[in-house]
Tab-separated table of C-alpha atoms and ligand atoms in Angstrom:
chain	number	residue	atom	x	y	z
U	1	UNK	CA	0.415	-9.097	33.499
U	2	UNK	CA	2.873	-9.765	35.355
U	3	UNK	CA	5.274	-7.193	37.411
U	4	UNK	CA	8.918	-6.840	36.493
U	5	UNK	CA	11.819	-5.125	37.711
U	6	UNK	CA	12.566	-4.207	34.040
U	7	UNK	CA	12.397	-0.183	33.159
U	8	UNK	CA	8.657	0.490	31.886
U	9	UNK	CA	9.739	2.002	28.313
U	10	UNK	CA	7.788	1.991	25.571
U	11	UNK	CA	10.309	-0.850	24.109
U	12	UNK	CA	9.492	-3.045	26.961
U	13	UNK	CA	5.522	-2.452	26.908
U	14	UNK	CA	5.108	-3.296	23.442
U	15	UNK	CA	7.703	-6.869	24.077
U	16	UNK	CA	5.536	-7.459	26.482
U	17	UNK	CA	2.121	-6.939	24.368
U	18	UNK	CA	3.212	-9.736	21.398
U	19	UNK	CA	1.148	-12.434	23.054
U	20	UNK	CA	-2.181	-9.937	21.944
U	21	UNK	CA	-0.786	-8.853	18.910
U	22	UNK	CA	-0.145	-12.581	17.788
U	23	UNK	CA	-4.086	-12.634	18.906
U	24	UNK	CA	-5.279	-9.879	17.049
U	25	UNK	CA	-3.221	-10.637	14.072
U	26	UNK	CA	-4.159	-14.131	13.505
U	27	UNK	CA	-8.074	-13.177	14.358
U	28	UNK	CA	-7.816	-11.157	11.234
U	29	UNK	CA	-5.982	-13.865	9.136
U	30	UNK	CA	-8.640	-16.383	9.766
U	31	UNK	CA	-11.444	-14.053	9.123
U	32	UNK	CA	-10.277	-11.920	5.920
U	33	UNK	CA	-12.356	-9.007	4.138
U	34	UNK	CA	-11.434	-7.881	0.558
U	35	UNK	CA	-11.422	-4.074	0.004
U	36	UNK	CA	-14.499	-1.827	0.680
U	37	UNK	CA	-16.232	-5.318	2.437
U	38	UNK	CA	-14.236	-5.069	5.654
U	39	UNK	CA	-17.678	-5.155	8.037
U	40	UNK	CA	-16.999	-7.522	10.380
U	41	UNK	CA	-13.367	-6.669	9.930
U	42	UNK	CA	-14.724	-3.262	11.163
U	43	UNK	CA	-16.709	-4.070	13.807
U	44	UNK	CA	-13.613	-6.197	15.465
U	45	UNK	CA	-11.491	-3.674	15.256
U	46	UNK	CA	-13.881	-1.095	16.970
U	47	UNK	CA	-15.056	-3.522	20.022
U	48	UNK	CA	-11.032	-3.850	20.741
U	49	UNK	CA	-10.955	-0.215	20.367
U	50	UNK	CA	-13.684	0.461	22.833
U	51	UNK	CA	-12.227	-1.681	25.356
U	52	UNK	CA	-8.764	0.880	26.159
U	53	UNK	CA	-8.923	3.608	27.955
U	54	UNK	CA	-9.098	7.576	27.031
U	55	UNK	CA	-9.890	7.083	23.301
U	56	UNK	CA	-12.811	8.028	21.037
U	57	UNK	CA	-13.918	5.355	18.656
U	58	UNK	CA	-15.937	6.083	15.446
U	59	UNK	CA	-16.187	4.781	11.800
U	60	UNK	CA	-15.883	7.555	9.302
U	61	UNK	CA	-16.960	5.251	6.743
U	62	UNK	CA	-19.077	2.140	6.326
U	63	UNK	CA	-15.940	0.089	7.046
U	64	UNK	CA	-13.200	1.767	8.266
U	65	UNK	CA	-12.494	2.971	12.181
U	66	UNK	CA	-11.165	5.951	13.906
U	67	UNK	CA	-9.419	6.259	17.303
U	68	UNK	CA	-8.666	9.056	19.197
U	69	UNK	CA	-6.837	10.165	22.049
U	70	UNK	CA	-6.639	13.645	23.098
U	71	UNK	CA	-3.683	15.002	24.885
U	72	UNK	CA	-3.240	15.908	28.461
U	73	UNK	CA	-0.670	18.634	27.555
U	74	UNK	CA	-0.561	20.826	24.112
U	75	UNK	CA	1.095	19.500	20.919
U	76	UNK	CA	0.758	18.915	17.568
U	77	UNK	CA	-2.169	16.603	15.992
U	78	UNK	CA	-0.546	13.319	14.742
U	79	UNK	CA	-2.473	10.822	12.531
U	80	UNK	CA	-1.470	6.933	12.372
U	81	UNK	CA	-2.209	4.860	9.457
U	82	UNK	CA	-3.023	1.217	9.373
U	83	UNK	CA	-4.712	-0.288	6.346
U	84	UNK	CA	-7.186	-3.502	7.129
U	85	UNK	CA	-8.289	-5.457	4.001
U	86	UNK	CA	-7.699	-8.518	2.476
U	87	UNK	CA	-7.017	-9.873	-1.135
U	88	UNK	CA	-9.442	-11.727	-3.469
U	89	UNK	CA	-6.683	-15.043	-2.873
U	90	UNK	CA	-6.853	-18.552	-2.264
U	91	UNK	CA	-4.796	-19.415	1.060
U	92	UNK	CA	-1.959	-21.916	0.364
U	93	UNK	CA	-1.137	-21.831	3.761
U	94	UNK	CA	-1.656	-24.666	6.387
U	95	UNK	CA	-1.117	-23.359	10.242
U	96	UNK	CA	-4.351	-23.499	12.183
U	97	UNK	CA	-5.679	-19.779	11.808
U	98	UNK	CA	-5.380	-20.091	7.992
U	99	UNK	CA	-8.362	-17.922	6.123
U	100	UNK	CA	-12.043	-19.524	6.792
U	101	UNK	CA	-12.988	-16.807	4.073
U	102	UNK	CA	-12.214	-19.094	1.328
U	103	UNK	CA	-11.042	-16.925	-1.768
U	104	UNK	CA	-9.832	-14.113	0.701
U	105	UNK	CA	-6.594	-13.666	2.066
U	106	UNK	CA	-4.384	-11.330	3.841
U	107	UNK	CA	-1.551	-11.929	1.705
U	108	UNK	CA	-0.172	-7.856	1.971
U	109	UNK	CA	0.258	-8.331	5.805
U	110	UNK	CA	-2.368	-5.970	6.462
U	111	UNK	CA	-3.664	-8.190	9.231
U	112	UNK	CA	0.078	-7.525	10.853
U	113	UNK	CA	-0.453	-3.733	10.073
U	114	UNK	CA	-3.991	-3.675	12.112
U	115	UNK	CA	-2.781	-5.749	14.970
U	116	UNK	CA	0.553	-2.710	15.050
U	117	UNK	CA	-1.674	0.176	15.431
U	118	UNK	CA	-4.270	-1.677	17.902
U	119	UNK	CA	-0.937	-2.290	20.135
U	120	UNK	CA	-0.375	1.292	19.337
U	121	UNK	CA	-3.690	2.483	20.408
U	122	UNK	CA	-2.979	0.266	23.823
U	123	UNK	CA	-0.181	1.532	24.684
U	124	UNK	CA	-0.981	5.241	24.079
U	125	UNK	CA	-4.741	4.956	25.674
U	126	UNK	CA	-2.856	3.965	28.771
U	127	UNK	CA	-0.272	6.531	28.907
U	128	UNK	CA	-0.853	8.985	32.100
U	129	UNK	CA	0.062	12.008	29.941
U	130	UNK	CA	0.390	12.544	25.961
U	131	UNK	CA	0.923	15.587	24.392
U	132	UNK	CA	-0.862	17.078	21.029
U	133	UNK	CA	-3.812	14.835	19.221
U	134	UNK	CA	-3.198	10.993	18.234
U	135	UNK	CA	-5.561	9.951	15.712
U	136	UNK	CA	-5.495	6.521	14.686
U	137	UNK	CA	-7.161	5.257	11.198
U	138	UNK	CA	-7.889	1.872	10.367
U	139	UNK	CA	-8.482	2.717	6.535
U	140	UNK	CA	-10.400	-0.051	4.278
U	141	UNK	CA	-9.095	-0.640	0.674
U	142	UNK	CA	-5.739	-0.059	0.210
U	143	UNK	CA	-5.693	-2.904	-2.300
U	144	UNK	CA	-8.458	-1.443	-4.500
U	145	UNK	CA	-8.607	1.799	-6.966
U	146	UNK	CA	-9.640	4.249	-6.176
U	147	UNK	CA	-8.650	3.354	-2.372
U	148	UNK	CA	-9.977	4.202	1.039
U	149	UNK	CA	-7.401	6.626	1.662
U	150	UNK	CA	-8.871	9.103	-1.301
U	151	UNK	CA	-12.210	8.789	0.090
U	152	UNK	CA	-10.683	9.318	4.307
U	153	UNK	CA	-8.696	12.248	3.112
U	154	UNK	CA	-11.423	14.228	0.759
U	155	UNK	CA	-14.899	13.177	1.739
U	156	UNK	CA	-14.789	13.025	5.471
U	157	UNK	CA	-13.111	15.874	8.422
U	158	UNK	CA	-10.454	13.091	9.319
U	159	UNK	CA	-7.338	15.720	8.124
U	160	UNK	CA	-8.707	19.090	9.341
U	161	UNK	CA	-6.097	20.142	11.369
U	162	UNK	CA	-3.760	17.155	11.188
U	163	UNK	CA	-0.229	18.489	11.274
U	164	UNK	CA	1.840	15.386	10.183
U	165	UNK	CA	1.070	11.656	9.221
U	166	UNK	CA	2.731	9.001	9.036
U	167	UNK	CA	2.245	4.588	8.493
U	168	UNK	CA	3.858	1.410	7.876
U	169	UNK	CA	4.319	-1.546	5.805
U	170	UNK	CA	5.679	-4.799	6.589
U	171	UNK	CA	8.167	-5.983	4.088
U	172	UNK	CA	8.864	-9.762	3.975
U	173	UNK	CA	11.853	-9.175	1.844
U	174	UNK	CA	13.823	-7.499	4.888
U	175	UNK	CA	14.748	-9.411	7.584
U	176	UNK	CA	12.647	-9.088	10.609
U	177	UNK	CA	12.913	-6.331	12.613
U	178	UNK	CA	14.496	-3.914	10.491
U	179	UNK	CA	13.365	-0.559	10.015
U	180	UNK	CA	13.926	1.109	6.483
U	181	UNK	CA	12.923	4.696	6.520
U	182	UNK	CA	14.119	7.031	3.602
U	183	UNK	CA	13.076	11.160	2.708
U	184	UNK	CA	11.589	11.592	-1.330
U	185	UNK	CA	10.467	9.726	-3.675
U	186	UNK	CA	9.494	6.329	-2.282
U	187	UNK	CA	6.763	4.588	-4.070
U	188	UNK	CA	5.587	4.694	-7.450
U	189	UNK	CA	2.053	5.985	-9.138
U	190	UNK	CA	1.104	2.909	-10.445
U	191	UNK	CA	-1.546	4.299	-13.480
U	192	UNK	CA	-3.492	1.822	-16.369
U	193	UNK	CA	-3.388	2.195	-20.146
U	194	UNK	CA	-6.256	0.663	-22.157
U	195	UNK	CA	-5.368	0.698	-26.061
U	196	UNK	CA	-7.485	-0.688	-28.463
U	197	UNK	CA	-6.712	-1.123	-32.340
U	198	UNK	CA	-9.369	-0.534	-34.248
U	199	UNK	CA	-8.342	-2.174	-37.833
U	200	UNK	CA	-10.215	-4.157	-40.500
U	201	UNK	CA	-10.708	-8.258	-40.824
U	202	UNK	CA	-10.035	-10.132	-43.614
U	203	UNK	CA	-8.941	-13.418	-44.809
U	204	UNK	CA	-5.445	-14.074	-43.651
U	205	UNK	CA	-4.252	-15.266	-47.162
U	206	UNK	CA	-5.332	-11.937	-48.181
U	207	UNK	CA	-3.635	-9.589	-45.957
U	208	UNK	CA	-2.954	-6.826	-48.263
U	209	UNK	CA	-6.999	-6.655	-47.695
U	210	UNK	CA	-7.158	-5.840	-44.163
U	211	UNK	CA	-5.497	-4.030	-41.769
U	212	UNK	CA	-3.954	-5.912	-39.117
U	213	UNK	CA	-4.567	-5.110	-35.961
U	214	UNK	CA	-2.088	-8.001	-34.141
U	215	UNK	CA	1.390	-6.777	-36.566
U	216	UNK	CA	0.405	-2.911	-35.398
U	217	UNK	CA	-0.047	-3.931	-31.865
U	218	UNK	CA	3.017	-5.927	-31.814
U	219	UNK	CA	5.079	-2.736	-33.316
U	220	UNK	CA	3.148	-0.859	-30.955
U	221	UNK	CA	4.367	-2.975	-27.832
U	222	UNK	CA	7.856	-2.649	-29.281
U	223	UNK	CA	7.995	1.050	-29.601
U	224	UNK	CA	6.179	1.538	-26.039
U	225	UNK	CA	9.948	0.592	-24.759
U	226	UNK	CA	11.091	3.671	-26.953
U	227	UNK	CA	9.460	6.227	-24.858
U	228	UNK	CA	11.049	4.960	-21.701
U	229	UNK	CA	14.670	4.689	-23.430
U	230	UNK	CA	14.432	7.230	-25.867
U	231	UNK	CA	11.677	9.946	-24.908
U	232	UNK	CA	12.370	10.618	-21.222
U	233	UNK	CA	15.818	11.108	-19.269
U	234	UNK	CA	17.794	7.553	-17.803
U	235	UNK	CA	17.869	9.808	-14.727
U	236	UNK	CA	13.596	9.667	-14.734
U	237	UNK	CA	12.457	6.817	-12.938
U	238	UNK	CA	9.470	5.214	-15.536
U	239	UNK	CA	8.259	1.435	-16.916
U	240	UNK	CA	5.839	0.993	-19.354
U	241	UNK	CA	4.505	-2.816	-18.934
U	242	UNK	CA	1.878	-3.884	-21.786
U	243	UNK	CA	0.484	-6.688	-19.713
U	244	UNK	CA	-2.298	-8.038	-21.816
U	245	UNK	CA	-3.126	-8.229	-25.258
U	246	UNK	CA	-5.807	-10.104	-26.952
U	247	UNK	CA	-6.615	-10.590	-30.002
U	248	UNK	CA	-8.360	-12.992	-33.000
U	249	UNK	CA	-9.676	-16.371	-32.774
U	250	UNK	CA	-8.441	-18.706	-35.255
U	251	UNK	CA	-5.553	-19.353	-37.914
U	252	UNK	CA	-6.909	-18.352	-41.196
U	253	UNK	CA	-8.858	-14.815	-40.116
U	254	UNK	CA	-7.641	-11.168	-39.613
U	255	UNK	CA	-9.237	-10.100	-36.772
U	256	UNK	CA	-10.817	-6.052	-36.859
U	257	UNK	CA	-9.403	-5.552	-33.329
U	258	UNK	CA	-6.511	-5.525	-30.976
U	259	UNK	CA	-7.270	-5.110	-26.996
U	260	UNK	CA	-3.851	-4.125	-25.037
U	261	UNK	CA	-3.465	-3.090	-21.208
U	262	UNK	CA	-0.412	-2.589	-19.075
U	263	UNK	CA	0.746	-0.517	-16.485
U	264	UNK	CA	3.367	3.179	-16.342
U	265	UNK	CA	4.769	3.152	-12.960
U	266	UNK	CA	6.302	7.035	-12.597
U	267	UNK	CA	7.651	8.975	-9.084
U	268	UNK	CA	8.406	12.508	-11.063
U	269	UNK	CA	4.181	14.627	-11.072
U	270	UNK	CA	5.731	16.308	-13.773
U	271	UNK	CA	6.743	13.013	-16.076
U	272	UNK	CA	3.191	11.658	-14.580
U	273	UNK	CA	1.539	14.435	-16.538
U	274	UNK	CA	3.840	14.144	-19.644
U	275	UNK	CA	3.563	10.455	-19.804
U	276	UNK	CA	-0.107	10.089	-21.328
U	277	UNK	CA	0.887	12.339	-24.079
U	278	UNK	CA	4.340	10.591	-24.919
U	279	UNK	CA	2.205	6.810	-24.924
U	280	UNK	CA	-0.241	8.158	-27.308
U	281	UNK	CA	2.048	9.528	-29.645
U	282	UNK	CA	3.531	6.559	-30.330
U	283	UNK	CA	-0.037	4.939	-30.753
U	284	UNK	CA	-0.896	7.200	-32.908
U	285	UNK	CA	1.640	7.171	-34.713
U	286	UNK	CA	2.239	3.599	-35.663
U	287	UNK	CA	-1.626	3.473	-36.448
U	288	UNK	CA	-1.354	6.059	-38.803
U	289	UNK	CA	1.580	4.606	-40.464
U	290	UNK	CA	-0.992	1.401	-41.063
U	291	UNK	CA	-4.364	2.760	-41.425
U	292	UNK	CA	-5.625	1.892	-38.241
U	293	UNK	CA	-7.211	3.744	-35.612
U	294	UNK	CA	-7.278	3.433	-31.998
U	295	UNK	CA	-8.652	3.882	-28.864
U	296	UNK	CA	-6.744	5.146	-25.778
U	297	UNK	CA	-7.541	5.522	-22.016
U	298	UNK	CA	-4.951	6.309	-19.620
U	299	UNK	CA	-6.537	5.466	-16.066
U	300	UNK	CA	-4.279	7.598	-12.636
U	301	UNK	CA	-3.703	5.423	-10.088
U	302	UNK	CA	-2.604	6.838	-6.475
U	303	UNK	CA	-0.043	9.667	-6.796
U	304	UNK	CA	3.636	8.563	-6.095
U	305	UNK	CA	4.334	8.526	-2.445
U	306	UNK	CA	6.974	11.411	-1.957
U	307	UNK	CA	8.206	11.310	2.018
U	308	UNK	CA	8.651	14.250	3.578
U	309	UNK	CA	12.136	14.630	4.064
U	310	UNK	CA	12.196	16.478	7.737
U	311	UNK	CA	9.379	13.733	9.021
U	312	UNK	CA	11.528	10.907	7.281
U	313	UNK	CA	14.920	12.286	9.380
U	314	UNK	CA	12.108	11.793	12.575
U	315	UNK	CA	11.828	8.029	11.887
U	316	UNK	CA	15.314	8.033	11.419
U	317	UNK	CA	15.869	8.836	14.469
U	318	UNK	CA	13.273	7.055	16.503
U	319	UNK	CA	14.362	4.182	13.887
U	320	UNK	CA	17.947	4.200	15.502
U	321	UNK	CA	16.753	4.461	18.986
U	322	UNK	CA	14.426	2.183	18.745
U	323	UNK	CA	16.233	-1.075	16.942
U	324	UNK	CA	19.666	0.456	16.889
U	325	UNK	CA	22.197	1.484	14.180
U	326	UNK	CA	22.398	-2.468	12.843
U	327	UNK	CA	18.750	-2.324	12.075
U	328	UNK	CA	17.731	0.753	10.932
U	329	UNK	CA	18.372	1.039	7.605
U	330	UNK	CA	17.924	3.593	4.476
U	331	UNK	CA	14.972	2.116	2.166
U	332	UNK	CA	14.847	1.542	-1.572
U	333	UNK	CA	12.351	3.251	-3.375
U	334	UNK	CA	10.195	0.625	-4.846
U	335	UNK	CA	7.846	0.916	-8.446
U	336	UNK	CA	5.105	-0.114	-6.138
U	337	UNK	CA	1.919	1.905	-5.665
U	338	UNK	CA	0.029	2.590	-2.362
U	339	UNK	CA	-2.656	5.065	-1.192
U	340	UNK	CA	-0.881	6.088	1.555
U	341	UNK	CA	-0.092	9.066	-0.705
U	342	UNK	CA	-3.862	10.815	-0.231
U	343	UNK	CA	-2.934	11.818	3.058
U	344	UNK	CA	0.438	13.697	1.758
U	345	UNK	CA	-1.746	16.089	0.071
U	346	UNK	CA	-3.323	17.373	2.852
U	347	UNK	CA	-0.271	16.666	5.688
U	348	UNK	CA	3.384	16.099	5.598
U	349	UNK	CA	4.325	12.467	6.239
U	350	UNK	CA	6.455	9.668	5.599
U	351	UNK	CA	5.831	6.199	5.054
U	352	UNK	CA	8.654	3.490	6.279
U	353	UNK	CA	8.767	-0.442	6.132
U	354	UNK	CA	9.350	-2.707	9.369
U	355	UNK	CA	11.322	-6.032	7.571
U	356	UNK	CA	9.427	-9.417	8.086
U	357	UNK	CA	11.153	-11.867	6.997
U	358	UNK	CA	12.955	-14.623	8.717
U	359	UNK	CA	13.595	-17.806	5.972
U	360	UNK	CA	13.536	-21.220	8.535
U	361	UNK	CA	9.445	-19.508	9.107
U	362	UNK	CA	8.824	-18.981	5.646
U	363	UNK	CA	7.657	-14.944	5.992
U	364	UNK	CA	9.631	-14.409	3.473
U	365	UNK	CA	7.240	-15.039	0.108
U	366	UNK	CA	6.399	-12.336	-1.616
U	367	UNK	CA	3.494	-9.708	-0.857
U	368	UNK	CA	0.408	-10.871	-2.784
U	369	UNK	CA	1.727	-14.995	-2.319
U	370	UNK	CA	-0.363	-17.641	-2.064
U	371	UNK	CA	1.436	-18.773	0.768
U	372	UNK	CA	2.791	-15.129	2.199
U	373	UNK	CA	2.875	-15.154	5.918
U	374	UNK	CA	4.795	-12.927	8.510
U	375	UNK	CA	7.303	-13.485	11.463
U	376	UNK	CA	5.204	-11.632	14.043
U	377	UNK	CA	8.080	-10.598	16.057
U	378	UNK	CA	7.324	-7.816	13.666
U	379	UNK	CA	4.769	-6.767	15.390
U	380	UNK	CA	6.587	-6.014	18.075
U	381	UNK	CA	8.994	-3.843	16.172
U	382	UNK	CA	6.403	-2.097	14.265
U	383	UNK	CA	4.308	-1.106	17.685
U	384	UNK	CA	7.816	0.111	19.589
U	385	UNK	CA	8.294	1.954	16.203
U	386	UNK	CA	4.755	3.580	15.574
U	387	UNK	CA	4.351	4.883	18.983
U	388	UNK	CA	7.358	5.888	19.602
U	389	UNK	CA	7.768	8.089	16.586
U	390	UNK	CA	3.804	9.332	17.318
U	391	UNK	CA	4.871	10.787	20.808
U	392	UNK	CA	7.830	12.483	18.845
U	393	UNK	CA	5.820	13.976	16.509
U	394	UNK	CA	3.518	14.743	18.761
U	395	UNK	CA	5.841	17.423	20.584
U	396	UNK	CA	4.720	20.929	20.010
U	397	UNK	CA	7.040	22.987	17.654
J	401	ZN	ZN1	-0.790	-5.332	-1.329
J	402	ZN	ZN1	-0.184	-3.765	1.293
């Protein structure tokens, strides 16, 4: 390290730290874990850890890692998410730290998200004086139902006394650097139907024989549109996506059954709750109207990710200081899922994006891309970012 005559802010120590985020980052690409496998994904993470000053390093779990750093003056606990696996993807991608783990990927940027909070972790271990409790998780499975977070937040002591939480995702459909923070409803529950239509084969010159299980699951994709245009408010944010359906096996046979899937994305617990009832209605309805019967499963997801709005006005404001007025802006809410949510039932929180996408380097592919990457001047942004806004929160009351 060199010594500058530049001001030692936070800003400037995590500029300075991109060289070993770059490191850390593209250690993780090349070596990806898919959820509830991350081992050796772990055991990096930890031997980093172990290497900084003032913390204490432990795994609550089989594969995820906890940090700590205690305060030198009084303050309020603060807990720092950063999720650390992989996706079950083949890499399309050809720079020279491209995944060795062939069929794993870390096409979410979760390797970018790791790398943020190790900086983090850095640059808060070596701090002379912190206030309150900084506890920094490196969850497993984000990518994976039922998640890490669920079992973090109710099977192991991480959130006794954890006043407020909060975490990041890079978002390679903002442009780099810019931080989009906003209070509410944020991010969808992303719950599973299973239907199956239970009818009766035949020969398909002979329909008035059977019962058709393809025409009533066909009517019953159709009318699954109803209940979002007809059976809840415009002003309720819902989609119903039937995403599979499978059926029969030749031209001249009925089959006996139907197998659909999809997905309800919801933000509103109270339409959450209502929504199983309102899809099975219309099941049941259009199989009674045919003679059929049915079997339905409606599978929860993670619970919609609801910012707080008084932590969310925090990031604001660290958001603005931090990258300025031009880059800190107010955040769709997206239909997406994410487990971040466990911790909100336990703590208030927010969750805000850090933009990583720059077009002449190609970040910007979509999350979950074959060939998604990330401009890792990100990283820079998303360390100034995270501890900035932990020493904030950090301040006693
Ligand atoms: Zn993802
Ligand atoms: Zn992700």
């Amino acid at each position: 390290m060199t010594i500058s005559d530049e001001p030692v802010t936070l800003n400037n120590r995590a500029a300075r730290l991109l060289p070993q985020l770059q490191t850390w980052r593209r250690h993780l690409h090349q070596f990806p874990e898919v959820s509830f496998q991350e081992h050796q994904t772990a055991a990096y993470i930890a031997s980093e850890l172990r290497q900084m000053p003032n913390l204490e390093v432990s795994q609550p779990t089989a594969t995820s890692v906890l940090a700590v750093r205690k305060g030198t003056q009084p303050g309020r606990t603060v807990l720092l998410r950063a999720d650390i696996d992989a996706l079950p993807i083949l890499e399309e991608n050809s720079f020279e730290y491209v995944s060795q783990n062939a069929g794993a990927m870390h096409a979410c940027g979760h390797d970018g998200h790791t790398a943020i909070l190790l900086g983090t972790a850095k640059l808060l271990s070596e701090q002379a004086e912190t206030a309150g409790e900084l506890r920094m998780i490196f969850q497993h499975a984000e990518e994976q139902s039922p998640g890490g977070a669920e079992e973090l937040v109710f099977q192991t002591d991480l959130m006794d006394g954890v006043d407020v939480v909060t975490g990041l995702h890079l978002n390679s459909q903002l442009p780099s650097g810019v931080v989009a923070v906003k209070p509410g409803a944020f991010m969808a529950a992303p719950d599973n139907i299973y239907i199956t239509i239970l009818g009766r084969g035949g020969h398909a010159a002979h329909p008035e024989e059977a019962i058709d299980p393809i025409a009533i699951g066909a009517q019953v994709v159709g009318n699954l549109q109803h209940v979002v245009s007809r059976g809840t408010s415009a002003l309720e944010a819902l989609v119903v996506s039937v995403t599979y359906f499978q059926a029969g096996s030749t031209t001249n046979v009925i089959p006996e059954r139907a197998e659909l899937k999809g997905t309800v994305r919801t933000f509103s617990p109270e339409l959450r709750e209502r929504a199983p009832e309102l899809i099975e209605r219309v099941v049941r309805g259009i199989c009674d109207a045919h003679g059929a019967k049915y079997e339905f499963r409606y599978e929860l997801g993670y619970r919609p990710l609801i910012n707080d709005d008084g932590v969310a006005e925090v990031l604001r404001q660290v958001a603005l200081e931090t990258v300025g007025e031009d880059r800190a802006v107010v955040a769709q809410p997206t239909m997406g899922g994410e487990d971040f949510s466990a911790y909100l039932q336990k703590a208030p929180g927010a969750y805000f994006n850090v933009g990583s996408g720059t077009r002449e380097l190609e970040s910007d592919y979509p999350h979950h891309h074959p060939r998604f990457t990330i401009d890792e001047e990100a990283l820079v942004t998303g360390v100034q970012m995270m501890a900035a806004a932990a020493q904030r929160l950090a301040q006693p009351d």
